[in-house]
mmCIF file with all atom_site columns, C-alpha atoms in Angstrom:
data_model
loop_
_atom_site.group_PDB
_atom_site.id
_atom_site.type_symbol
_atom_site.label_atom_id
_atom_site.label_alt_id
_atom_site.label_comp_id
_atom_site.label_asym_id
_atom_site.label_entity_id
_atom_site.label_seq_id
_atom_site.pdbx_PDB_ins_code
_atom_site.Cartn_x
_atom_site.Cartn_y
_atom_site.Cartn_z
_atom_site.occupancy
_atom_site.B_iso_or_equiv
_atom_site.pdbx_formal_charge
_atom_site.auth_seq_id
_atom_site.auth_comp_id
_atom_site.auth_asym_id
_atom_site.auth_atom_id
_atom_site.pdbx_PDB_model_num
ATOM 1   C CA . MET A 1 1   ? -4.519  27.683 48.026 1.00 0.00 ? 5   MET A CA 1
ATOM 2   C CA . GLN A 1 2   ? -5.160  26.629 51.618 1.00 0.00 ? 6   GLN A CA 1
ATOM 3   C CA . HIS A 1 3   ? -6.607  29.325 53.857 1.00 0.00 ? 7   HIS A CA 1
ATOM 4   C CA . LEU A 1 4   ? -4.364  30.057 56.837 1.00 0.00 ? 8   LEU A CA 1
ATOM 5   C CA . THR A 1 5   ? -5.968  30.053 60.268 1.00 0.00 ? 9   THR A CA 1
ATOM 6   C CA . LEU A 1 6   ? -5.950  33.112 62.506 1.00 0.00 ? 10  LEU A CA 1
ATOM 7   C CA . ARG A 1 7   ? -3.200  31.503 64.590 1.00 0.00 ? 11  ARG A CA 1
ATOM 8   C CA . GLN A 1 8   ? -1.092  30.807 61.478 1.00 0.00 ? 12  GLN A CA 1
ATOM 9   C CA . ARG A 1 9   ? -1.428  34.445 60.373 1.00 0.00 ? 13  ARG A CA 1
ATOM 10  C CA . ALA A 1 10  ? -0.345  35.804 63.763 1.00 0.00 ? 14  ALA A CA 1
ATOM 11  C CA . ARG A 1 11  ? 2.608   38.201 63.997 1.00 0.00 ? 15  ARG A CA 1
ATOM 12  C CA . ALA A 1 12  ? 4.315   40.436 66.536 1.00 0.00 ? 16  ALA A CA 1
ATOM 13  C CA . ALA A 1 13  ? 2.474   43.622 67.482 1.00 0.00 ? 17  ALA A CA 1
ATOM 14  C CA . THR A 1 14  ? 3.615   46.986 66.140 1.00 0.00 ? 18  THR A CA 1
ATOM 15  C CA . ALA A 1 15  ? 4.428   49.895 68.471 1.00 0.00 ? 19  ALA A CA 1
ATOM 16  C CA . ALA A 1 16  ? 1.096   51.549 67.621 1.00 0.00 ? 20  ALA A CA 1
ATOM 17  C CA . GLU A 1 17  ? -0.801  48.327 68.362 1.00 0.00 ? 21  GLU A CA 1
ATOM 18  C CA . LEU A 1 18  ? 0.976   47.958 71.709 1.00 0.00 ? 22  LEU A CA 1
ATOM 19  C CA . ASP A 1 19  ? -0.039  51.528 72.590 1.00 0.00 ? 23  ASP A CA 1
ATOM 20  C CA . ALA A 1 20  ? -3.679  50.460 72.112 1.00 0.00 ? 24  ALA A CA 1
ATOM 21  C CA . ILE A 1 21  ? -3.429  47.720 74.769 1.00 0.00 ? 25  ILE A CA 1
ATOM 22  C CA . PRO A 1 22  ? -4.586  49.349 78.049 1.00 0.00 ? 26  PRO A CA 1
ATOM 23  C CA . TRP A 1 23  ? -3.189  46.906 80.628 1.00 0.00 ? 27  TRP A CA 1
ATOM 24  C CA . LEU A 1 24  ? 0.418   47.098 79.430 1.00 0.00 ? 28  LEU A CA 1
ATOM 25  C CA . SER A 1 25  ? 0.785   50.418 81.263 1.00 0.00 ? 29  SER A CA 1
ATOM 26  C CA . VAL A 1 26  ? 0.198   48.781 84.695 1.00 0.00 ? 30  VAL A CA 1
ATOM 27  C CA . LEU A 1 27  ? 3.139   46.386 84.311 1.00 0.00 ? 31  LEU A CA 1
ATOM 28  C CA . SER A 1 28  ? 6.715   46.869 85.455 1.00 0.00 ? 32  SER A CA 1
ATOM 29  C CA . PRO A 1 29  ? 9.324   47.259 82.660 1.00 0.00 ? 33  PRO A CA 1
ATOM 30  C CA . ALA A 1 30  ? 10.373  43.602 83.010 1.00 0.00 ? 34  ALA A CA 1
ATOM 31  C CA . GLN A 1 31  ? 6.761   42.369 83.026 1.00 0.00 ? 35  GLN A CA 1
ATOM 32  C CA . ARG A 1 32  ? 5.915   44.528 80.020 1.00 0.00 ? 36  ARG A CA 1
ATOM 33  C CA . GLU A 1 33  ? 8.871   43.027 78.157 1.00 0.00 ? 37  GLU A CA 1
ATOM 34  C CA . GLN A 1 34  ? 7.625   39.544 79.053 1.00 0.00 ? 38  GLN A CA 1
ATOM 35  C CA . ALA A 1 35  ? 4.085   40.353 77.882 1.00 0.00 ? 39  ALA A CA 1
ATOM 36  C CA . VAL A 1 36  ? 5.209   41.961 74.626 1.00 0.00 ? 40  VAL A CA 1
ATOM 37  C CA . ALA A 1 37  ? 7.363   38.921 73.839 1.00 0.00 ? 41  ALA A CA 1
ATOM 38  C CA . GLY A 1 38  ? 4.307   36.681 74.153 1.00 0.00 ? 42  GLY A CA 1
ATOM 39  C CA . LEU A 1 39  ? 1.718   38.937 72.506 1.00 0.00 ? 43  LEU A CA 1
ATOM 40  C CA . GLN A 1 40  ? 0.599   38.139 68.973 1.00 0.00 ? 44  GLN A CA 1
ATOM 41  C CA . VAL A 1 41  ? -1.804  39.975 66.688 1.00 0.00 ? 45  VAL A CA 1
ATOM 42  C CA . ALA A 1 42  ? -3.723  38.924 63.589 1.00 0.00 ? 46  ALA A CA 1
ATOM 43  C CA . GLU A 1 43  ? -6.334  40.391 61.284 1.00 0.00 ? 47  GLU A CA 1
ATOM 44  C CA . ALA A 1 44  ? -9.679  38.603 61.523 1.00 0.00 ? 48  ALA A CA 1
ATOM 45  C CA . GLU A 1 45  ? -11.823 38.733 58.396 1.00 0.00 ? 49  GLU A CA 1
ATOM 46  C CA . VAL A 1 46  ? -15.556 39.467 58.481 1.00 0.00 ? 50  VAL A CA 1
ATOM 47  C CA . GLY A 1 47  ? -17.376 36.421 59.858 1.00 0.00 ? 51  GLY A CA 1
ATOM 48  C CA . GLU A 1 48  ? -14.177 34.700 61.036 1.00 0.00 ? 52  GLU A CA 1
ATOM 49  C CA . ARG A 1 49  ? -14.288 33.187 64.510 1.00 0.00 ? 53  ARG A CA 1
ATOM 50  C CA . VAL A 1 50  ? -11.700 34.135 67.088 1.00 0.00 ? 54  VAL A CA 1
ATOM 51  C CA . CYS A 1 51  ? -13.133 31.744 69.707 1.00 0.00 ? 55  CYS A CA 1
ATOM 52  C CA . ARG A 1 52  ? -15.355 28.726 69.162 1.00 0.00 ? 56  ARG A CA 1
ATOM 53  C CA . ILE A 1 53  ? -17.599 26.875 71.617 1.00 0.00 ? 57  ILE A CA 1
ATOM 54  C CA . GLY A 1 54  ? -15.901 23.760 72.964 1.00 0.00 ? 58  GLY A CA 1
ATOM 55  C CA . LYS A 1 55  ? -12.351 24.788 72.026 1.00 0.00 ? 59  LYS A CA 1
ATOM 56  C CA . PRO A 1 56  ? -9.699  25.090 74.789 1.00 0.00 ? 60  PRO A CA 1
ATOM 57  C CA . ALA A 1 57  ? -8.894  28.632 75.911 1.00 0.00 ? 61  ALA A CA 1
ATOM 58  C CA . ASN A 1 58  ? -5.202  29.106 75.150 1.00 0.00 ? 62  ASN A CA 1
ATOM 59  C CA . PHE A 1 59  ? -5.105  32.887 74.807 1.00 0.00 ? 63  PHE A CA 1
ATOM 60  C CA . TRP A 1 60  ? -6.502  36.005 76.433 1.00 0.00 ? 64  TRP A CA 1
ATOM 61  C CA . PHE A 1 61  ? -7.887  38.047 73.554 1.00 0.00 ? 65  PHE A CA 1
ATOM 62  C CA . GLY A 1 62  ? -8.395  41.749 72.996 1.00 0.00 ? 66  GLY A CA 1
ATOM 63  C CA . VAL A 1 63  ? -9.588  44.002 70.173 1.00 0.00 ? 67  VAL A CA 1
ATOM 64  C CA . VAL A 1 64  ? -6.988  46.451 68.910 1.00 0.00 ? 68  VAL A CA 1
ATOM 65  C CA . ASP A 1 65  ? -9.209  47.674 66.081 1.00 0.00 ? 69  ASP A CA 1
ATOM 66  C CA . GLY A 1 66  ? -12.556 46.602 64.650 1.00 0.00 ? 70  GLY A CA 1
ATOM 67  C CA . LEU A 1 67  ? -15.652 45.001 66.178 1.00 0.00 ? 71  LEU A CA 1
ATOM 68  C CA . LEU A 1 68  ? -16.430 41.491 67.422 1.00 0.00 ? 72  LEU A CA 1
ATOM 69  C CA . LYS A 1 69  ? -19.594 39.890 68.774 1.00 0.00 ? 73  LYS A CA 1
ATOM 70  C CA . MET A 1 70  ? -20.020 37.272 71.501 1.00 0.00 ? 74  MET A CA 1
ATOM 71  C CA . SER A 1 71  ? -22.869 34.816 70.845 1.00 0.00 ? 75  SER A CA 1
ATOM 72  C CA . ASN A 1 72  ? -24.235 31.380 71.658 1.00 0.00 ? 76  ASN A CA 1
ATOM 73  C CA . ASP A 1 73  ? -24.101 28.252 69.503 1.00 0.00 ? 77  ASP A CA 1
ATOM 74  C CA . ASP A 1 74  ? -25.386 28.792 65.942 1.00 0.00 ? 78  ASP A CA 1
ATOM 75  C CA . ALA A 1 75  ? -27.220 25.467 66.214 1.00 0.00 ? 79  ALA A CA 1
ATOM 76  C CA . ALA A 1 76  ? -29.218 26.631 69.245 1.00 0.00 ? 80  ALA A CA 1
ATOM 77  C CA . ALA A 1 77  ? -32.970 27.050 68.905 1.00 0.00 ? 81  ALA A CA 1
ATOM 78  C CA . GLN A 1 78  ? -32.636 30.769 69.621 1.00 0.00 ? 82  GLN A CA 1
ATOM 79  C CA . ALA A 1 79  ? -29.614 32.765 68.476 1.00 0.00 ? 83  ALA A CA 1
ATOM 80  C CA . ILE A 1 80  ? -28.451 35.117 71.227 1.00 0.00 ? 84  ILE A CA 1
ATOM 81  C CA . THR A 1 81  ? -25.828 37.857 70.970 1.00 0.00 ? 85  THR A CA 1
ATOM 82  C CA . PHE A 1 82  ? -24.407 38.408 74.451 1.00 0.00 ? 86  PHE A CA 1
ATOM 83  C CA . THR A 1 83  ? -22.406 41.541 73.718 1.00 0.00 ? 87  THR A CA 1
ATOM 84  C CA . GLY A 1 84  ? -20.308 43.402 71.187 1.00 0.00 ? 88  GLY A CA 1
ATOM 85  C CA . VAL A 1 85  ? -16.577 43.879 71.761 1.00 0.00 ? 89  VAL A CA 1
ATOM 86  C CA . PRO A 1 86  ? -15.216 47.164 70.343 1.00 0.00 ? 90  PRO A CA 1
ATOM 87  C CA . PRO A 1 87  ? -11.615 48.499 70.450 1.00 0.00 ? 91  PRO A CA 1
ATOM 88  C CA . GLY A 1 88  ? -9.844  48.258 73.802 1.00 0.00 ? 92  GLY A CA 1
ATOM 89  C CA . GLY A 1 89  ? -12.001 45.354 74.974 1.00 0.00 ? 93  GLY A CA 1
ATOM 90  C CA . TRP A 1 90  ? -10.362 42.217 76.398 1.00 0.00 ? 94  TRP A CA 1
ATOM 91  C CA . PHE A 1 91  ? -12.367 39.085 77.096 1.00 0.00 ? 95  PHE A CA 1
ATOM 92  C CA . GLY A 1 92  ? -12.206 35.462 78.210 1.00 0.00 ? 96  GLY A CA 1
ATOM 93  C CA . GLU A 1 93  ? -10.305 35.935 81.458 1.00 0.00 ? 97  GLU A CA 1
ATOM 94  C CA . GLY A 1 94  ? -12.897 33.924 83.396 1.00 0.00 ? 98  GLY A CA 1
ATOM 95  C CA . THR A 1 95  ? -12.466 30.963 81.044 1.00 0.00 ? 99  THR A CA 1
ATOM 96  C CA . LEU A 1 96  ? -8.679  31.200 81.307 1.00 0.00 ? 100 LEU A CA 1
ATOM 97  C CA . LEU A 1 97  ? -8.784  31.403 85.105 1.00 0.00 ? 101 LEU A CA 1
ATOM 98  C CA . LYS A 1 98  ? -10.710 28.127 85.227 1.00 0.00 ? 102 LYS A CA 1
ATOM 99  C CA . ARG A 1 99  ? -8.749  26.638 82.307 1.00 0.00 ? 103 ARG A CA 1
ATOM 100 C CA . GLU A 1 100 ? -12.002 25.639 80.638 1.00 0.00 ? 104 GLU A CA 1
ATOM 101 C CA . VAL A 1 101 ? -13.224 25.438 77.070 1.00 0.00 ? 105 VAL A CA 1
ATOM 102 C CA . TYR A 1 102 ? -15.130 28.346 75.535 1.00 0.00 ? 106 TYR A CA 1
ATOM 103 C CA . ARG A 1 103 ? -18.881 28.426 76.148 1.00 0.00 ? 107 ARG A CA 1
ATOM 104 C CA . TYR A 1 104 ? -19.492 31.084 73.501 1.00 0.00 ? 108 TYR A CA 1
ATOM 105 C CA . ASN A 1 105 ? -18.425 32.053 69.991 1.00 0.00 ? 109 ASN A CA 1
ATOM 106 C CA . ILE A 1 106 ? -16.506 35.235 69.232 1.00 0.00 ? 110 ILE A CA 1
ATOM 107 C CA . GLN A 1 107 ? -16.869 36.371 65.635 1.00 0.00 ? 111 GLN A CA 1
ATOM 108 C CA . ALA A 1 108 ? -15.643 39.396 63.678 1.00 0.00 ? 112 ALA A CA 1
ATOM 109 C CA . LEU A 1 109 ? -18.445 41.706 62.507 1.00 0.00 ? 113 LEU A CA 1
ATOM 110 C CA . ARG A 1 110 ? -15.942 43.705 60.490 1.00 0.00 ? 114 ARG A CA 1
ATOM 111 C CA . LYS A 1 111 ? -12.288 43.302 59.590 1.00 0.00 ? 115 LYS A CA 1
ATOM 112 C CA . SER A 1 112 ? -10.583 43.470 62.971 1.00 0.00 ? 116 SER A CA 1
ATOM 113 C CA . VAL A 1 113 ? -7.115  43.425 64.492 1.00 0.00 ? 117 VAL A CA 1
ATOM 114 C CA . VAL A 1 114 ? -7.140  40.999 67.415 1.00 0.00 ? 118 VAL A CA 1
ATOM 115 C CA . ALA A 1 115 ? -4.364  40.521 69.983 1.00 0.00 ? 119 ALA A CA 1
ATOM 116 C CA . GLY A 1 116 ? -3.729  37.372 72.001 1.00 0.00 ? 120 GLY A CA 1
ATOM 117 C CA . LEU A 1 117 ? -1.707  36.785 75.174 1.00 0.00 ? 121 LEU A CA 1
ATOM 118 C CA . PRO A 1 118 ? -0.745  33.122 75.844 1.00 0.00 ? 122 PRO A CA 1
ATOM 119 C CA . ILE A 1 119 ? -2.511  31.575 78.810 1.00 0.00 ? 123 ILE A CA 1
ATOM 120 C CA . GLU A 1 120 ? 0.701   30.778 80.684 1.00 0.00 ? 124 GLU A CA 1
ATOM 121 C CA . THR A 1 121 ? 1.889   34.390 80.385 1.00 0.00 ? 125 THR A CA 1
ATOM 122 C CA . PHE A 1 122 ? -1.551  35.508 81.575 1.00 0.00 ? 126 PHE A CA 1
ATOM 123 C CA . HIS A 1 123 ? -1.305  33.315 84.694 1.00 0.00 ? 127 HIS A CA 1
ATOM 124 C CA . ASP A 1 124 ? 2.300   34.345 85.350 1.00 0.00 ? 128 ASP A CA 1
ATOM 125 C CA . LEU A 1 125 ? 1.313   38.030 85.308 1.00 0.00 ? 129 LEU A CA 1
ATOM 126 C CA . LEU A 1 126 ? -1.551  37.279 87.687 1.00 0.00 ? 130 LEU A CA 1
ATOM 127 C CA . GLU A 1 127 ? 0.917   35.630 90.050 1.00 0.00 ? 131 GLU A CA 1
ATOM 128 C CA . HIS A 1 128 ? 3.449   38.464 90.071 1.00 0.00 ? 132 HIS A CA 1
ATOM 129 C CA . SER A 1 129 ? 1.745   41.762 89.149 1.00 0.00 ? 133 SER A CA 1
ATOM 130 C CA . ILE A 1 130 ? -0.617  43.542 91.546 1.00 0.00 ? 134 ILE A CA 1
ATOM 131 C CA . GLY A 1 131 ? -1.499  46.052 88.840 1.00 0.00 ? 135 GLY A CA 1
ATOM 132 C CA . PHE A 1 132 ? -2.429  43.294 86.409 1.00 0.00 ? 136 PHE A CA 1
ATOM 133 C CA . ASN A 1 133 ? -4.505  41.599 89.110 1.00 0.00 ? 137 ASN A CA 1
ATOM 134 C CA . ARG A 1 134 ? -6.458  44.791 89.688 1.00 0.00 ? 138 ARG A CA 1
ATOM 135 C CA . PHE A 1 135 ? -7.029  45.261 85.985 1.00 0.00 ? 139 PHE A CA 1
ATOM 136 C CA . VAL A 1 136 ? -8.406  41.725 85.568 1.00 0.00 ? 140 VAL A CA 1
ATOM 137 C CA . LEU A 1 137 ? -10.519 42.032 88.731 1.00 0.00 ? 141 LEU A CA 1
ATOM 138 C CA . ASN A 1 138 ? -12.022 45.298 87.460 1.00 0.00 ? 142 ASN A CA 1
ATOM 139 C CA . GLN A 1 139 ? -12.705 43.613 84.104 1.00 0.00 ? 143 GLN A CA 1
ATOM 140 C CA . LEU A 1 140 ? -14.596 40.772 85.771 1.00 0.00 ? 144 LEU A CA 1
ATOM 141 C CA . ASN A 1 141 ? -16.577 43.142 87.996 1.00 0.00 ? 145 ASN A CA 1
ATOM 142 C CA . GLU A 1 142 ? -17.556 45.521 85.188 1.00 0.00 ? 146 GLU A CA 1
ATOM 143 C CA . ARG A 1 143 ? -18.476 42.673 82.843 1.00 0.00 ? 147 ARG A CA 1
ATOM 144 C CA . LEU A 1 144 ? -20.688 41.099 85.494 1.00 0.00 ? 148 LEU A CA 1
ATOM 145 C CA . GLY A 1 145 ? -22.603 44.360 85.703 1.00 0.00 ? 149 GLY A CA 1
ATOM 146 C CA . GLN A 1 146 ? -22.767 44.526 81.920 1.00 0.00 ? 150 GLN A CA 1
ATOM 147 C CA . PHE A 1 147 ? -24.239 41.031 81.599 1.00 0.00 ? 151 PHE A CA 1
ATOM 148 C CA . ILE A 1 148 ? -26.834 41.746 84.290 1.00 0.00 ? 152 ILE A CA 1
ATOM 149 C CA . ALA A 1 149 ? -27.813 44.847 82.304 1.00 0.00 ? 153 ALA A CA 1
ATOM 150 C CA . ALA A 1 150 ? -27.888 42.774 79.106 1.00 0.00 ? 154 ALA A CA 1
ATOM 151 C CA . ARG A 1 151 ? -30.462 40.456 80.661 1.00 0.00 ? 155 ARG A CA 1
ATOM 152 C CA . GLU A 1 152 ? -32.638 43.479 81.349 1.00 0.00 ? 156 GLU A CA 1
ATOM 153 C CA . ILE A 1 153 ? -32.152 44.753 77.794 1.00 0.00 ? 157 ILE A CA 1
ATOM 154 C CA . ASP A 1 154 ? -33.353 41.409 76.398 1.00 0.00 ? 158 ASP A CA 1
ATOM 155 C CA . ARG A 1 155 ? -36.703 42.029 78.092 1.00 0.00 ? 159 ARG A CA 1
ATOM 156 C CA . ILE A 1 156 ? -37.114 45.509 76.614 1.00 0.00 ? 160 ILE A CA 1
ATOM 157 C CA . SER A 1 157 ? -39.588 45.525 73.750 1.00 0.00 ? 161 SER A CA 1
ATOM 158 C CA . ASP A 1 158 ? -39.207 49.210 72.866 1.00 0.00 ? 162 ASP A CA 1
ATOM 159 C CA . PRO A 1 159 ? -36.714 49.391 69.940 1.00 0.00 ? 163 PRO A CA 1
ATOM 160 C CA . ASP A 1 160 ? -35.443 52.881 70.818 1.00 0.00 ? 164 ASP A CA 1
ATOM 161 C CA . MET A 1 161 ? -34.594 51.749 74.346 1.00 0.00 ? 165 MET A CA 1
ATOM 162 C CA . ARG A 1 162 ? -32.882 48.596 73.074 1.00 0.00 ? 166 ARG A CA 1
ATOM 163 C CA . VAL A 1 163 ? -30.665 50.587 70.739 1.00 0.00 ? 167 VAL A CA 1
ATOM 164 C CA . ALA A 1 164 ? -29.916 53.221 73.404 1.00 0.00 ? 168 ALA A CA 1
ATOM 165 C CA . ARG A 1 165 ? -28.915 50.684 76.068 1.00 0.00 ? 169 ARG A CA 1
ATOM 166 C CA . ASN A 1 166 ? -26.852 48.592 73.662 1.00 0.00 ? 170 ASN A CA 1
ATOM 167 C CA . LEU A 1 167 ? -25.027 51.668 72.396 1.00 0.00 ? 171 LEU A CA 1
ATOM 168 C CA . ALA A 1 168 ? -24.340 52.823 75.937 1.00 0.00 ? 172 ALA A CA 1
ATOM 169 C CA . ALA A 1 169 ? -22.819 49.416 76.737 1.00 0.00 ? 173 ALA A CA 1
ATOM 170 C CA . LEU A 1 170 ? -20.438 49.715 73.773 1.00 0.00 ? 174 LEU A CA 1
ATOM 171 C CA . PHE A 1 171 ? -19.202 53.073 75.090 1.00 0.00 ? 175 PHE A CA 1
ATOM 172 C CA . HIS A 1 172 ? -18.203 51.633 78.495 1.00 0.00 ? 176 HIS A CA 1
ATOM 173 C CA . PRO A 1 173 ? -15.007 53.598 79.322 1.00 0.00 ? 177 PRO A CA 1
ATOM 174 C CA . LEU A 1 174 ? -13.425 50.882 81.497 1.00 0.00 ? 178 LEU A CA 1
ATOM 175 C CA . LEU A 1 175 ? -14.233 47.813 79.415 1.00 0.00 ? 179 LEU A CA 1
ATOM 176 C CA . TYR A 1 176 ? -13.676 49.492 76.041 1.00 0.00 ? 180 TYR A CA 1
ATOM 177 C CA . PRO A 1 177 ? -11.204 52.377 76.502 1.00 0.00 ? 181 PRO A CA 1
ATOM 178 C CA . GLY A 1 178 ? -10.250 52.334 72.818 1.00 0.00 ? 182 GLY A CA 1
ATOM 179 C CA . VAL A 1 179 ? -13.672 53.555 71.682 1.00 0.00 ? 183 VAL A CA 1
ATOM 180 C CA . GLY A 1 180 ? -13.509 57.110 73.022 1.00 0.00 ? 184 GLY A CA 1
ATOM 181 C CA . SER A 1 181 ? -16.512 59.169 71.941 1.00 0.00 ? 185 SER A CA 1
ATOM 182 C CA . LEU A 1 182 ? -16.811 57.739 68.401 1.00 0.00 ? 186 LEU A CA 1
ATOM 183 C CA . LEU A 1 183 ? -17.732 54.112 67.781 1.00 0.00 ? 187 LEU A CA 1
ATOM 184 C CA . ARG A 1 184 ? -17.004 52.955 64.251 1.00 0.00 ? 188 ARG A CA 1
ATOM 185 C CA . ILE A 1 185 ? -20.010 50.801 63.443 1.00 0.00 ? 189 ILE A CA 1
ATOM 186 C CA . THR A 1 186 ? -22.495 50.522 60.575 1.00 0.00 ? 190 THR A CA 1
ATOM 187 C CA . GLN A 1 187 ? -26.243 50.330 61.067 1.00 0.00 ? 191 GLN A CA 1
ATOM 188 C CA . GLN A 1 188 ? -26.178 46.744 59.783 1.00 0.00 ? 192 GLN A CA 1
ATOM 189 C CA . GLU A 1 189 ? -23.522 45.779 62.347 1.00 0.00 ? 193 GLU A CA 1
ATOM 190 C CA . LEU A 1 190 ? -25.496 47.456 65.129 1.00 0.00 ? 194 LEU A CA 1
ATOM 191 C CA . ALA A 1 191 ? -28.648 45.661 63.967 1.00 0.00 ? 195 ALA A CA 1
ATOM 192 C CA . LYS A 1 192 ? -26.860 42.301 64.357 1.00 0.00 ? 196 LYS A CA 1
ATOM 193 C CA . LEU A 1 193 ? -25.842 43.182 67.907 1.00 0.00 ? 197 LEU A CA 1
ATOM 194 C CA . VAL A 1 194 ? -29.225 44.560 68.956 1.00 0.00 ? 198 VAL A CA 1
ATOM 195 C CA . GLY A 1 195 ? -31.375 41.927 67.256 1.00 0.00 ? 199 GLY A CA 1
ATOM 196 C CA . LEU A 1 196 ? -33.456 44.349 65.180 1.00 0.00 ? 200 LEU A CA 1
ATOM 197 C CA . SER A 1 197 ? -33.762 45.103 61.476 1.00 0.00 ? 201 SER A CA 1
ATOM 198 C CA . ARG A 1 198 ? -31.436 47.705 59.968 1.00 0.00 ? 202 ARG A CA 1
ATOM 199 C CA . GLN A 1 199 ? -34.446 49.871 59.131 1.00 0.00 ? 203 GLN A CA 1
ATOM 200 C CA . ARG A 1 200 ? -35.661 49.866 62.732 1.00 0.00 ? 204 ARG A CA 1
ATOM 201 C CA . VAL A 1 201 ? -32.173 50.625 64.023 1.00 0.00 ? 205 VAL A CA 1
ATOM 202 C CA . ASN A 1 202 ? -32.008 53.561 61.587 1.00 0.00 ? 206 ASN A CA 1
ATOM 203 C CA . GLU A 1 203 ? -35.267 54.935 63.000 1.00 0.00 ? 207 GLU A CA 1
ATOM 204 C CA . ALA A 1 204 ? -34.064 54.525 66.580 1.00 0.00 ? 208 ALA A CA 1
ATOM 205 C CA . LEU A 1 205 ? -30.772 56.287 65.836 1.00 0.00 ? 209 LEU A CA 1
ATOM 206 C CA . GLY A 1 206 ? -32.748 59.162 64.356 1.00 0.00 ? 210 GLY A CA 1
ATOM 207 C CA . HIS A 1 207 ? -34.855 59.470 67.508 1.00 0.00 ? 211 HIS A CA 1
ATOM 208 C CA . LEU A 1 208 ? -31.773 59.388 69.750 1.00 0.00 ? 212 LEU A CA 1
ATOM 209 C CA . GLN A 1 209 ? -30.099 62.007 67.588 1.00 0.00 ? 213 GLN A CA 1
ATOM 210 C CA . GLU A 1 210 ? -33.173 64.243 67.865 1.00 0.00 ? 214 GLU A CA 1
ATOM 211 C CA . ARG A 1 211 ? -32.760 64.060 71.661 1.00 0.00 ? 215 ARG A CA 1
ATOM 212 C CA . ALA A 1 212 ? -29.113 65.196 71.287 1.00 0.00 ? 216 ALA A CA 1
ATOM 213 C CA . LEU A 1 213 ? -27.869 61.946 72.845 1.00 0.00 ? 217 LEU A CA 1
ATOM 214 C CA . ILE A 1 214 ? -25.830 60.827 69.852 1.00 0.00 ? 218 ILE A CA 1
ATOM 215 C CA . SER A 1 215 ? -24.624 62.073 66.501 1.00 0.00 ? 219 SER A CA 1
ATOM 216 C CA . VAL A 1 216 ? -24.739 59.732 63.516 1.00 0.00 ? 220 VAL A CA 1
ATOM 217 C CA . GLU A 1 217 ? -21.598 60.402 61.512 1.00 0.00 ? 221 GLU A CA 1
ATOM 218 C CA . TYR A 1 218 ? -19.980 58.890 58.448 1.00 0.00 ? 222 TYR A CA 1
ATOM 219 C CA . GLY A 1 219 ? -18.827 55.408 59.421 1.00 0.00 ? 223 GLY A CA 1
ATOM 220 C CA . GLY A 1 220 ? -19.961 55.513 63.017 1.00 0.00 ? 224 GLY A CA 1
ATOM 221 C CA . VAL A 1 221 ? -21.898 56.901 65.975 1.00 0.00 ? 225 VAL A CA 1
ATOM 222 C CA . ARG A 1 222 ? -20.654 59.606 68.352 1.00 0.00 ? 226 ARG A CA 1
ATOM 223 C CA . VAL A 1 223 ? -22.033 59.745 71.889 1.00 0.00 ? 227 VAL A CA 1
ATOM 224 C CA . LEU A 1 224 ? -22.910 63.249 73.070 1.00 0.00 ? 228 LEU A CA 1
ATOM 225 C CA . ASP A 1 225 ? -24.275 62.459 76.527 1.00 0.00 ? 229 ASP A CA 1
ATOM 226 C CA . LEU A 1 226 ? -23.441 58.994 77.838 1.00 0.00 ? 230 LEU A CA 1
ATOM 227 C CA . GLN A 1 227 ? -25.273 59.357 81.150 1.00 0.00 ? 231 GLN A CA 1
ATOM 228 C CA . ARG A 1 228 ? -28.537 60.410 79.483 1.00 0.00 ? 232 ARG A CA 1
ATOM 229 C CA . LEU A 1 229 ? -28.106 57.655 76.894 1.00 0.00 ? 233 LEU A CA 1
ATOM 230 C CA . ARG A 1 230 ? -27.864 55.097 79.709 1.00 0.00 ? 234 ARG A CA 1
ATOM 231 C CA . ARG A 1 231 ? -31.032 56.474 81.336 1.00 0.00 ? 235 ARG A CA 1
ATOM 232 C CA . PHE A 1 232 ? -33.048 56.848 78.112 1.00 0.00 ? 236 PHE A CA 1
ATOM 233 C CA . PRO A 1 233 ? -35.964 57.544 77.848 1.00 0.00 ? 237 PRO A CA 1
ATOM 234 C CA . GLN A 1 234 ? -35.688 59.375 81.198 1.00 0.00 ? 238 GLN A CA 1
ATOM 235 C CA . ASP A 1 235 ? -33.935 62.728 81.193 1.00 0.00 ? 239 ASP A CA 1
#
């Protein structure tokens, strides 16, 4: 049996899935109707790629549920994970604005529900919705700050600090409003994002929990003090 692609498995979004899309609330009723008509969702399996380097950007993508990672080419001399994308996160607007091909891979770390807005609908909303413009502008601004911080994290050799800063980035309230205070992630998934072994990530999580910065719960990590987590190890 031939395996269907993500695009071939796409369907209309349910009411609950639409409620999880943050930018729909800034649209007028007519614009929301237009966006909903174009939106498609699909379930990405573990390891499946949502975006691939060199492929044209035809959709603006967002995570309704699950966890994705953004990385460089697998064939590169050094594998680099740029960021994780948890629930509520939308990405690729810069590529769509320039109508370019993807310069990164986006891959599912766990089974994930991914939404896509067609590029022409994306550009039409930019042309006619001030609220949508502001949302996209805020996305670009916040992500720029996140990538600058990511460059600094790459230079951190202390494992506890690496885990703390990476966790804090995944709890960004503007970029990832669907996360809330509990991020559903396993230690193995976090290890892939941070670039450390699962055992070392486990140790770091224990140290952060001892400092009352996080709480390791079944199936995820709960942030207890986001500001202190961002400043770790300073209090």
